[in-house]
XYZ file of C-alpha atoms in Angstrom:
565
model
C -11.496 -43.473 67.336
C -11.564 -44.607 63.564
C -11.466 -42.359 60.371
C -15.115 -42.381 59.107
C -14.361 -43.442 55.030
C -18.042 -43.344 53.078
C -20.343 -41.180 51.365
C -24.295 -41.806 51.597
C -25.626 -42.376 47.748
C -27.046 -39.394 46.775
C -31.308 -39.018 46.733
C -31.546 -36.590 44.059
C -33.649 -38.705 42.233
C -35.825 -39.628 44.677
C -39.064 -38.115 43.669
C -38.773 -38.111 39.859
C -41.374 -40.600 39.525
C -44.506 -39.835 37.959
C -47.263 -38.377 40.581
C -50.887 -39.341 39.984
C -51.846 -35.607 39.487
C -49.111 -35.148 36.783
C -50.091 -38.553 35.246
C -53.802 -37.334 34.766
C -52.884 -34.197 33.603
C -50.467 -35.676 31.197
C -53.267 -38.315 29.644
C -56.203 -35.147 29.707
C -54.179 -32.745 27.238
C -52.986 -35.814 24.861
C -56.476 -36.402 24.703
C -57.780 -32.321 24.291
C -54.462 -32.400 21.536
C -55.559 -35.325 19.811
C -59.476 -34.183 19.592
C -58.885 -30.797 18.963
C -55.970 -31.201 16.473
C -57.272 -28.530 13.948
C -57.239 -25.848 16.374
C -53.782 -26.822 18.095
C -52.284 -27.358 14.685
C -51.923 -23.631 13.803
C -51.192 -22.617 17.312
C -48.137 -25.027 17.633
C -46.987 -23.537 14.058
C -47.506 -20.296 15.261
C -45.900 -20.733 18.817
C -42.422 -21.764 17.438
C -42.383 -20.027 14.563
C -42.220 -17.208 16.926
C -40.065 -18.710 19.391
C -37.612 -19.022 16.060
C -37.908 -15.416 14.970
C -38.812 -13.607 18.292
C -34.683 -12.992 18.362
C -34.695 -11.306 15.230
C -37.531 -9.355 16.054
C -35.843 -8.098 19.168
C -32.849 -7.272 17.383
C -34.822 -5.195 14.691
C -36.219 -3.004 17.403
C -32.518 -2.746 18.856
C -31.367 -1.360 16.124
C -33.937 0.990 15.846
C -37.126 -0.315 13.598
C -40.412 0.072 15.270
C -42.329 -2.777 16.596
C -45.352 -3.583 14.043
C -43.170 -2.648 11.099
C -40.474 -5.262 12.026
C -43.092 -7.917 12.919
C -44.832 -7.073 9.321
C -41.153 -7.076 7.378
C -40.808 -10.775 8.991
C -44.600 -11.719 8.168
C -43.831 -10.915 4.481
C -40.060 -12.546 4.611
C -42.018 -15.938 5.455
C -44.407 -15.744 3.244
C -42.025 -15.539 0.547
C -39.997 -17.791 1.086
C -42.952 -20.555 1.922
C -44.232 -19.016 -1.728
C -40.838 -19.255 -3.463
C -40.426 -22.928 -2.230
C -43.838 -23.630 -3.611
C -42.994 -21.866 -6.514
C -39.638 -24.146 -7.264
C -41.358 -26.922 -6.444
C -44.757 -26.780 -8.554
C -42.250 -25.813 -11.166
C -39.805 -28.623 -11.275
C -43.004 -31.131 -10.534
C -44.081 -30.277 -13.780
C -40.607 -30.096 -15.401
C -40.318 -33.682 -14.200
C -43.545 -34.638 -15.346
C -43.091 -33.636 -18.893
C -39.181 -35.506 -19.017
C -41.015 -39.149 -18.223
C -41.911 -40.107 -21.566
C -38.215 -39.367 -22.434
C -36.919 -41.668 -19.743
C -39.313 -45.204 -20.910
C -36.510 -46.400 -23.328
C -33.698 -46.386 -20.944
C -35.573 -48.049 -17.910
C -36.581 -50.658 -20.087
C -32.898 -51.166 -20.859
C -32.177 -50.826 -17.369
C -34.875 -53.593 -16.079
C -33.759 -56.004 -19.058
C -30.182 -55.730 -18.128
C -31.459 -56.901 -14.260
C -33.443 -59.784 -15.916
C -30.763 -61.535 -17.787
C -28.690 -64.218 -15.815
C -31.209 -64.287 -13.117
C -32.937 -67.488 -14.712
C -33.489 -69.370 -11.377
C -35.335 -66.070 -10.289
C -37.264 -66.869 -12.760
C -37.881 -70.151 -12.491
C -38.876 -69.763 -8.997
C -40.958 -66.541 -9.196
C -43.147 -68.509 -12.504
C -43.947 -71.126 -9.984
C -45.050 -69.159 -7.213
C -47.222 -66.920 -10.073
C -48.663 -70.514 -11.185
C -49.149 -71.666 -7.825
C -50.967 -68.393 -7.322
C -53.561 -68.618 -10.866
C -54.338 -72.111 -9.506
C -55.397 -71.181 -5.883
C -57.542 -68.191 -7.982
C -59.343 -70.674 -10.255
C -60.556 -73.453 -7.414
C -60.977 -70.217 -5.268
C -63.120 -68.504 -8.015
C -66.826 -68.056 -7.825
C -68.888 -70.312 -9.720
C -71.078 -67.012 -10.995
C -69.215 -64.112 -13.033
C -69.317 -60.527 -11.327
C -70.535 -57.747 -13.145
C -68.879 -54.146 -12.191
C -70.535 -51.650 -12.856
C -68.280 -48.984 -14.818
C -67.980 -45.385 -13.169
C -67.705 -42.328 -15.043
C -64.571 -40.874 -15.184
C -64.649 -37.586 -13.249
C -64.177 -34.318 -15.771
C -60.796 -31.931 -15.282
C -62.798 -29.304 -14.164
C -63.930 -31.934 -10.913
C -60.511 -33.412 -10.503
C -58.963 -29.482 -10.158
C -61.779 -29.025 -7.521
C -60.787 -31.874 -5.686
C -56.944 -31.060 -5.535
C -58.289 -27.626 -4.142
C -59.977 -28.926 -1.258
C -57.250 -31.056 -0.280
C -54.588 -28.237 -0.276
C -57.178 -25.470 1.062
C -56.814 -27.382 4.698
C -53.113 -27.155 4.456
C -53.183 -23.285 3.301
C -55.881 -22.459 5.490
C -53.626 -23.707 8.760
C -50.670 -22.047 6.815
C -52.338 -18.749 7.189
C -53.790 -18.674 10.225
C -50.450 -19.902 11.988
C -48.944 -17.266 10.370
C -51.237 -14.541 11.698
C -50.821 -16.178 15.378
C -47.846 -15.904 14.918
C -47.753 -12.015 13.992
C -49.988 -11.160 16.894
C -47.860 -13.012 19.460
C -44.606 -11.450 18.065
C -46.338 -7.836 18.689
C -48.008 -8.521 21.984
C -44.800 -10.798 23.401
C -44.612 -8.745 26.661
C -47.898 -9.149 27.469
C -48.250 -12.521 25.992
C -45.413 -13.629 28.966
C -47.344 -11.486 31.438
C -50.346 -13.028 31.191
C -48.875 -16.861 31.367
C -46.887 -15.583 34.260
C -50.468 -14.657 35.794
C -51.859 -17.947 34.813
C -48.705 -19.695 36.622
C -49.216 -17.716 39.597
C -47.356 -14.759 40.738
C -46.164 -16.920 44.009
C -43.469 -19.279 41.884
C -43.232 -16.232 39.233
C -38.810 -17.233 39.425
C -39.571 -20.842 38.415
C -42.095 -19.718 35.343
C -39.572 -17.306 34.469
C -36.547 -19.404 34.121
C -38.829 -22.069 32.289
C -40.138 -19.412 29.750
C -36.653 -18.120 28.842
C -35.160 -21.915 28.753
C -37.902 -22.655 26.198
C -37.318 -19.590 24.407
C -33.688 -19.951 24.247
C -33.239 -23.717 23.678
C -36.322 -24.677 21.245
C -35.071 -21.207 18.951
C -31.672 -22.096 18.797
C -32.816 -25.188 18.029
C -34.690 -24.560 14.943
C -32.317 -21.747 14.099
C -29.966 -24.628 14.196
C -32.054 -26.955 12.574
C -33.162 -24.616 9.738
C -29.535 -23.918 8.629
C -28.312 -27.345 8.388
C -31.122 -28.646 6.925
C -30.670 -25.923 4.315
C -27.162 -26.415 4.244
C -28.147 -29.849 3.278
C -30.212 -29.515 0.745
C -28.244 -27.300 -1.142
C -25.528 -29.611 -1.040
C -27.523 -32.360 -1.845
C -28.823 -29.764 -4.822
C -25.333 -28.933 -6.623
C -23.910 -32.292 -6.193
C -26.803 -33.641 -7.829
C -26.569 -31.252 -10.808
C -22.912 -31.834 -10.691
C -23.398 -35.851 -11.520
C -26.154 -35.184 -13.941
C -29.457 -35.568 -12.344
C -32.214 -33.908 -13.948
C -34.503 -31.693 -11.694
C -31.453 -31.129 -9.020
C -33.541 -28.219 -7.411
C -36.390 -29.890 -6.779
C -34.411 -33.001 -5.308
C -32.746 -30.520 -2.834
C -35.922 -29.123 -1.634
C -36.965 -32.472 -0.857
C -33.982 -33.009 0.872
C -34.344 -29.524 2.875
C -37.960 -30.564 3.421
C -37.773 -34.282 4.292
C -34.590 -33.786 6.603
C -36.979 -31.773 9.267
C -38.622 -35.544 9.220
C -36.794 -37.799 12.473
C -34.629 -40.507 11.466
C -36.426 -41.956 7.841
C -37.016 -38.530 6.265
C -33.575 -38.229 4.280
C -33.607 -41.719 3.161
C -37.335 -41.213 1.771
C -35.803 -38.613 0.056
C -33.346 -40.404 -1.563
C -35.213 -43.117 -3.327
C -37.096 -40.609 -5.948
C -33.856 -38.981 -6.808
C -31.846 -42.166 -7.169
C -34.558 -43.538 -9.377
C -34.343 -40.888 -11.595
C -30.603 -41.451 -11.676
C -31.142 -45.208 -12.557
C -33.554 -43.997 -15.324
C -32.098 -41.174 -17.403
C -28.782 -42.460 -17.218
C -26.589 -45.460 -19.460
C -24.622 -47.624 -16.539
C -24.087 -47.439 -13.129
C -22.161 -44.430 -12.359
C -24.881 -42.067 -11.866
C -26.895 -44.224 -8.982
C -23.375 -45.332 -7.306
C -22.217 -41.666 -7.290
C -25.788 -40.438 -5.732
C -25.140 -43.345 -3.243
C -21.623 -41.787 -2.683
C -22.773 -37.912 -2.291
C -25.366 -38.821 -0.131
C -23.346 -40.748 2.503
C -20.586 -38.173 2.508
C -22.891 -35.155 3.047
C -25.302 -36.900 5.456
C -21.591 -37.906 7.493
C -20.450 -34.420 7.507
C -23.980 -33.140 8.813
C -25.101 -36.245 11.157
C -21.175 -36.517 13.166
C -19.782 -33.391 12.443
C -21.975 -30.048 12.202
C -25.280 -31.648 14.377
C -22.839 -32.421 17.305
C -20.863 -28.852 16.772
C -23.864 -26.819 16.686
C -26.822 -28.307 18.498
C -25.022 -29.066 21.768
C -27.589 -29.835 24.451
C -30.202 -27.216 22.371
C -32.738 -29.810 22.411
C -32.583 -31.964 25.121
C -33.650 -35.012 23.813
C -32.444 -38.333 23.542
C -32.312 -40.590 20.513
C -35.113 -43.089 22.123
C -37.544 -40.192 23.313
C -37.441 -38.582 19.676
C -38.492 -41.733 18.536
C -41.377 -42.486 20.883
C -42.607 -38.967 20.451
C -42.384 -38.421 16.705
C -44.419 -41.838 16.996
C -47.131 -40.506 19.634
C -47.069 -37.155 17.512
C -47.708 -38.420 14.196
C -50.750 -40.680 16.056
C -51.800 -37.593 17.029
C -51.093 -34.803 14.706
C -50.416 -36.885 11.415
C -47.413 -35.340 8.934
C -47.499 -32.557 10.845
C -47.124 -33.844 14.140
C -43.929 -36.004 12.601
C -42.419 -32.776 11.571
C -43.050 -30.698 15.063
C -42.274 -33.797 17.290
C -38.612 -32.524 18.273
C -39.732 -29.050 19.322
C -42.690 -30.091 20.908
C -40.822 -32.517 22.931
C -37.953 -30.218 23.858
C -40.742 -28.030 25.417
C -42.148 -30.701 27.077
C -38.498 -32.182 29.128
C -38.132 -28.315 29.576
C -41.836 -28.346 31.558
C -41.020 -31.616 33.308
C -37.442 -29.219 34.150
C -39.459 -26.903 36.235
C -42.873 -28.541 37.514
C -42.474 -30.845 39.782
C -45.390 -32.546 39.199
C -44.414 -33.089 35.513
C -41.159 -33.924 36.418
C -41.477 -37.430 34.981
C -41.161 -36.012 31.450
C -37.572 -34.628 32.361
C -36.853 -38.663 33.448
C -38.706 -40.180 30.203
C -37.428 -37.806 27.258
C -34.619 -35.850 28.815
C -30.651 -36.187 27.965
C -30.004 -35.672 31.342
C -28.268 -38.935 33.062
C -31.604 -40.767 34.923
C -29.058 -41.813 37.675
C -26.129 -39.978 39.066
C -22.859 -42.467 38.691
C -22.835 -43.499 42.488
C -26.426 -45.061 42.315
C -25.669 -46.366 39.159
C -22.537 -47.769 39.824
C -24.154 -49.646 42.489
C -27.258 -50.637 40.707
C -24.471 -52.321 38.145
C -23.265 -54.547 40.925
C -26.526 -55.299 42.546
C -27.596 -56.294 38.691
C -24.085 -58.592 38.810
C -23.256 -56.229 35.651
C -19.750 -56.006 36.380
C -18.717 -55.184 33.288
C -21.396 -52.471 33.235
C -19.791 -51.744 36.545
C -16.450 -50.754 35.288
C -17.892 -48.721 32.492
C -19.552 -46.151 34.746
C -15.933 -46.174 36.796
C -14.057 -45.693 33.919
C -16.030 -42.715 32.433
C -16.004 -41.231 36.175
C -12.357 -41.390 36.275
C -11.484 -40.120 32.931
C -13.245 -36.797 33.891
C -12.757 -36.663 38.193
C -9.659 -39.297 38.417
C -8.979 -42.671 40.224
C -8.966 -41.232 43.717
C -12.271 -39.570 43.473
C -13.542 -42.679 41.526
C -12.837 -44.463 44.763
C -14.493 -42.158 47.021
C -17.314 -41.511 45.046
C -18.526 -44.934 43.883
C -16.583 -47.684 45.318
C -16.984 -46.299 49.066
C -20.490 -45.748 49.222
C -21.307 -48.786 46.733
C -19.760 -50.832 50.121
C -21.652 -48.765 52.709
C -25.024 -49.252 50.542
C -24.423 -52.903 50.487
C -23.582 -52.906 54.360
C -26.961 -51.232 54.908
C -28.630 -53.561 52.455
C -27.222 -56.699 54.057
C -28.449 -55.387 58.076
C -31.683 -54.307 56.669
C -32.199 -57.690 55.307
C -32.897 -56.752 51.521
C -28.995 -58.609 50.267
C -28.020 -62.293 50.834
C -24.771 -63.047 52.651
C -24.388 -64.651 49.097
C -25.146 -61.689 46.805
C -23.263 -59.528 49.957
C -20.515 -61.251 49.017
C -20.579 -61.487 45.211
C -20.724 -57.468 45.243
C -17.850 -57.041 47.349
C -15.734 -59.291 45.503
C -16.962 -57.999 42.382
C -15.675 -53.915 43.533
C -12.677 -55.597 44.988
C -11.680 -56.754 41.081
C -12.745 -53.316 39.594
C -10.805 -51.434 42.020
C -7.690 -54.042 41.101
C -8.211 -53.424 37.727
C -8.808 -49.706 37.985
C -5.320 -49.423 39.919
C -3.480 -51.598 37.337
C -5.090 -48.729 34.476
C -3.849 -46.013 36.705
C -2.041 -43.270 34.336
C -1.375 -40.768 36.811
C 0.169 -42.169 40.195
C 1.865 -39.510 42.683
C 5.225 -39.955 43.152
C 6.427 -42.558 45.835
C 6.441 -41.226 49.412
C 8.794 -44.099 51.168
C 5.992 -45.066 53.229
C 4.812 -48.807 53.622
C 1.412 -49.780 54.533
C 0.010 -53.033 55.516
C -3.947 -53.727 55.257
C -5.163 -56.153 57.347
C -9.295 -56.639 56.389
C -11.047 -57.327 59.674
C -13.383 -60.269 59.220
C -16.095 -61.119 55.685
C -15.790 -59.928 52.641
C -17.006 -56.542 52.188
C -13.767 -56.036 54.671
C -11.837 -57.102 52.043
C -13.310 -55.319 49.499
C -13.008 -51.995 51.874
C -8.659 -53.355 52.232
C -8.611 -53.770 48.479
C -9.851 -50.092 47.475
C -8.089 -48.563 50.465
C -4.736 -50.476 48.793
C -5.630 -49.216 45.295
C -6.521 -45.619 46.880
C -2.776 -45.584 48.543
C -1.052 -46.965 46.111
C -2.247 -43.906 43.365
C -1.124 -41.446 46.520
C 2.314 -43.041 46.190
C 2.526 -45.524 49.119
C 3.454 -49.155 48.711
C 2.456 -52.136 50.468
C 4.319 -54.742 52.618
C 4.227 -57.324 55.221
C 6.152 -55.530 57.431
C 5.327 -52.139 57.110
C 5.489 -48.058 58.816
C 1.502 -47.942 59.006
C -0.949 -50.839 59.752
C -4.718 -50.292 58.397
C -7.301 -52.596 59.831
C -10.257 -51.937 57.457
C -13.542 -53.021 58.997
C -16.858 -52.408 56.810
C -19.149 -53.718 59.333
C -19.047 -54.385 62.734
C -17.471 -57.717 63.986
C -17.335 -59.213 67.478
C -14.834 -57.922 69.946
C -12.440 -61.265 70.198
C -12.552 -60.840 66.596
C -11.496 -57.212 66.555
C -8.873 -57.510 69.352
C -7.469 -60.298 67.021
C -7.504 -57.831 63.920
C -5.502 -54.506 66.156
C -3.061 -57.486 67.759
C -1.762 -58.521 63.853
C -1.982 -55.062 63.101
C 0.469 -53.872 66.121
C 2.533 -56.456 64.943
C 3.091 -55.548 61.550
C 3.890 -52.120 62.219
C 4.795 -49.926 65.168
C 1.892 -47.542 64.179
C -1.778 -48.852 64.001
C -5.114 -46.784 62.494
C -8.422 -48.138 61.920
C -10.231 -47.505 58.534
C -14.232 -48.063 59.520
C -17.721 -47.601 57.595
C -20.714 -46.745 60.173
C -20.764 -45.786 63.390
C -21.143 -49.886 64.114
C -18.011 -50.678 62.973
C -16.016 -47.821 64.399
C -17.095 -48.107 67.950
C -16.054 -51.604 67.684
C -12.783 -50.549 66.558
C -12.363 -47.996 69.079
C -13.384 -50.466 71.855
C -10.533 -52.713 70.606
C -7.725 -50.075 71.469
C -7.543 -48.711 67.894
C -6.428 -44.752 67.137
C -5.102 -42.801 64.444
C -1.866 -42.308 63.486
C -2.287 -39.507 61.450
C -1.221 -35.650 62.104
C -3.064 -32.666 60.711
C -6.333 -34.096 59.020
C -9.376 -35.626 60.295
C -8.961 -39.571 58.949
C -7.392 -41.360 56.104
C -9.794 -40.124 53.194
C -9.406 -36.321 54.007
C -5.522 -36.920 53.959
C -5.885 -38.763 50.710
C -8.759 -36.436 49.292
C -6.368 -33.269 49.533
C -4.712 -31.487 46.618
C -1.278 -32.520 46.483
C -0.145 -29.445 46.556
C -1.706 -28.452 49.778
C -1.721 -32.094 51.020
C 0.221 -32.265 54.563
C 2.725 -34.726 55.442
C 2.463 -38.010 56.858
C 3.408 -37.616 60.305
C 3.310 -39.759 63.904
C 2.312 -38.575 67.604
């Protein structure tokens, strides 16, 4: 009888690919989003705007305000505060607008001092200006063009005109907030009625998927909300700190343009370092704007995102990138600005549909593979140092021995069942086995927390090719972190046999075995190779657990002694 060693790879993944259904779903509502963008505007705004204050609501009500006038005290609390910003901002806009005249003098002193010593600048960009008049003149029609002059539109037209453009934006404004008053009242039987729509049959699944969304896209905002304020305001004081005219409308920019992915703050940052370069003598204004910026984006990017978000949203870096791309396509500004929530509701519906379970796989932070399958995927690619990166990060959390079990045992038996099933050359057969044999080595030599010595030798004898040896050289690196040593001569012979050899071969293998030590056990992977090894006289040696990896998988502790029949 021989100890059975491996673990299958896991299948969890197996079925999170895309589905046609969930494919054609997917394309129809980008397509109703995209055509219908007025209408789905407003309700998106009004959806998470709930989501974000639907906690304070409840907590209103707990403490003993009734429904309707709690909804109405948070109506009128966002109101204000979208009128205040509008307010500040109007206000320093035209505060800003009247201080430009002032600034002319200095930013012609500032462009001058830029000019001078740049003379082969110059040189070169009055060429390429010549170069440019000439290709105009041979390129210039031989008849003159007359264009016709158009009348200047009055004040009265041009305040008309900047109506209609904001009225859209107002008009979405308002009706997102009323949404968003009517689902706050009617919550209850706003969830009912999805719940009916889901069908009453999976009502568990639609449940935990409506309180996931509701807990992880509000804390995210929540979350998002306070550091971006946080941000701004600190952006804000340190501005009017170094000097800056208009600080407060520079920090609402910042609060604003932060809720933007990735290029938001640093659009922000060109108007206000502008003005620095304009209104002030030298260099020490723009360099110390440089300065406060990087310092208070560090602090909120790598030290209160990490701290408070968590796994809130979901999302990887890559997905929010794609979607605030495919949102802004389809949305414009606004879709930019609601691409992280909308996308943190959409991994949480690929969470809990199977057929939209793809979405989970594309934008998710979940891990795509679990370590085993990736750890072998890393060796089938010949990534070996890809390889030991997925090893090392599994044994800094689960430890060497469960490292072992976990990916280098069932890497071996995957390539075993490759190589019969014909999908692995004996060549690339061989290249992965020698390639876990070295990570194991190198794994063992990194080993910080080895059991103490036991006294016992071993000797391991690999049966026949090379995914043999790559079985002996784990099983050594396995033994040696449980404390036993290796030698020629030794208490315990292992013959380690991965796949199944021929029985002169195996009788060979047990016959150097017996004679380098009195006791002989067989370490097999696959029924194959351990009926072979039984059939050549092998047995184990070992009292009180089942085979080898049991007695090594124990808790020390509780782990029982090495013992002989």
């Amino acid at each position: 009888m021989a100890s059975q060693l491996s673990r299958p790879l896991p299948q969890a993944v197996e079925g999170g690919g895309p589905t046609t259904a969930g494919v054609l779903i997917f394309g129809m509502v980008m397509v109703a989003l995209s055509a219908g963008r007025d209408v789905f505007i407003p309700m998106a705004l009004a959806l998470l705007l709930s989501v974000a204050l639907m906690p304070l609501a409840n907590r209103m009500q707990r403490i003993g305000v009734p429904r309707i006038p709690a909804v109405l005290l948070l109506l009128l609390l966002s109101l204000g505060v979208v009128c205040a910003v509008l307010l500040l901002f109007v206000s320093q806009a035209l505060t800003l607008a009247g201080d430009l005249p002032a600034w002319e003098q200095t930013l012609r002193a500032k462009l001058r001092a830029l000019s001078d010593g740049s003379g082969v600048l110059d040189r070169a960009f009055g060429t390429l200006q010549r170069l440019s008049e000439e290709l105009g003149r041979r390129n210039a029609p031989a008849a003159p063009i007359v264009i016709a002059a158009t009348p200047q539109p009055s004040p009265l037209t041009a305040i008309f005109d900047v109506a209609g453009v904001a009225l859209a934006p107002v008009a979405s404004l308002a009706v997102a907030m009323l949404l968003m008053a009517f689902l706050l009242v009617q919550r209850e039987d706003v969830r009912d009625r999805v719940l009916r729509l889901a069908g009453t049959h999976d009502i568990h699944r639609t449940t935990r998927a409506m309180a996931d969304a509701t807990e992880r896209v509000g804390r995210y905002l929540l979350v998002q909300l306070l550091i971006n304020g946080g941000f701004g305001l600190a952006m804000g004081v340190g501005l009017m700190a170094i000097g800056v005219p208009n600080a407060p409308l520079w920090g609402l920019l910042f609060f604003v343009m932060r809720f933007v992915p990735f290029l938001g703050v640093w659009l922000a940052l060109m108007l206000p370092l502008l003005v620095a370069f304009a209104t002030t003598d030298g260099w020490a204004a723009p360099l110390l704007v440089l300065a406060l910026f990087g310092v208070v984006d560090a602090l909120a990017t790598y030290l209160l995102e990490p701290w408070l978000y968590g796994s809130s949203a979901g999302i990887t870096p890559l997905a929010l990138l794609v979607s605030s791309a495919v949102w802004t396509v389809l949305w414009g500004p606004v879709g930019l600005i609601l691409a992280p929530p909308i996308t943190a509701c959409l991994v949480i519906l690929g969470r809990h549909v199977p057929a939209l379970n793809f979405l989970e796989v594309l934008f998710g932070d979940r891990a795509a593979l679990p370590p085993p399958l990736r750890f072998y995927q890393r060796c089938l690619a010949g990534d070996e140092a890809g390889a030991e990166e997925v090893a090392t990060a599994h044994a800094a959390t689960a430890g060497l021995g469960a490292t072992l079990r976990d990916l280098a045992l069932p890497a071996i038996e995957a390539a075993r069942h490759d190589r019969r099933a014909g999908l692995l050359t004996a060549m690339d057969a061989s290249r992965i086995a020698a390639g876990i044999g070295r990570l194991s080595a190198r794994l063992g030599v990194a080993d910080h927390d080895p059991a103490t010595p036991t006294g016992t030798t071993v000797a391991l004898l690999p049966v026949a090719g090379p995914l043999d040896q790559a079985l002996a050289e784990v099983m050594r690196t396995l033994l040696r972190h449980e404390g036993y040593s290796e030698a020629d001569t030794a208490d315990l012979a292992l013959a380690c046999a991965a796949e199944a050899s021929s029985a002169p071969r195996m009788r060979r293998a047990m016959a150097e075995a017996r004679r380098r030590a009195p006791l002989v056990a067989a370490i097999a992977i696959g029924d194959d190779a351990a009926d072979s090894a039984a059939a050549a006289g092998a047995a184990p040696v070992l009292r009180g657990t089942e085979g080898l990896l049991a007695w090594v998988a124990a808790p020390r502790p509780q782990k029982p002694a090495l013992s002989v029949v």
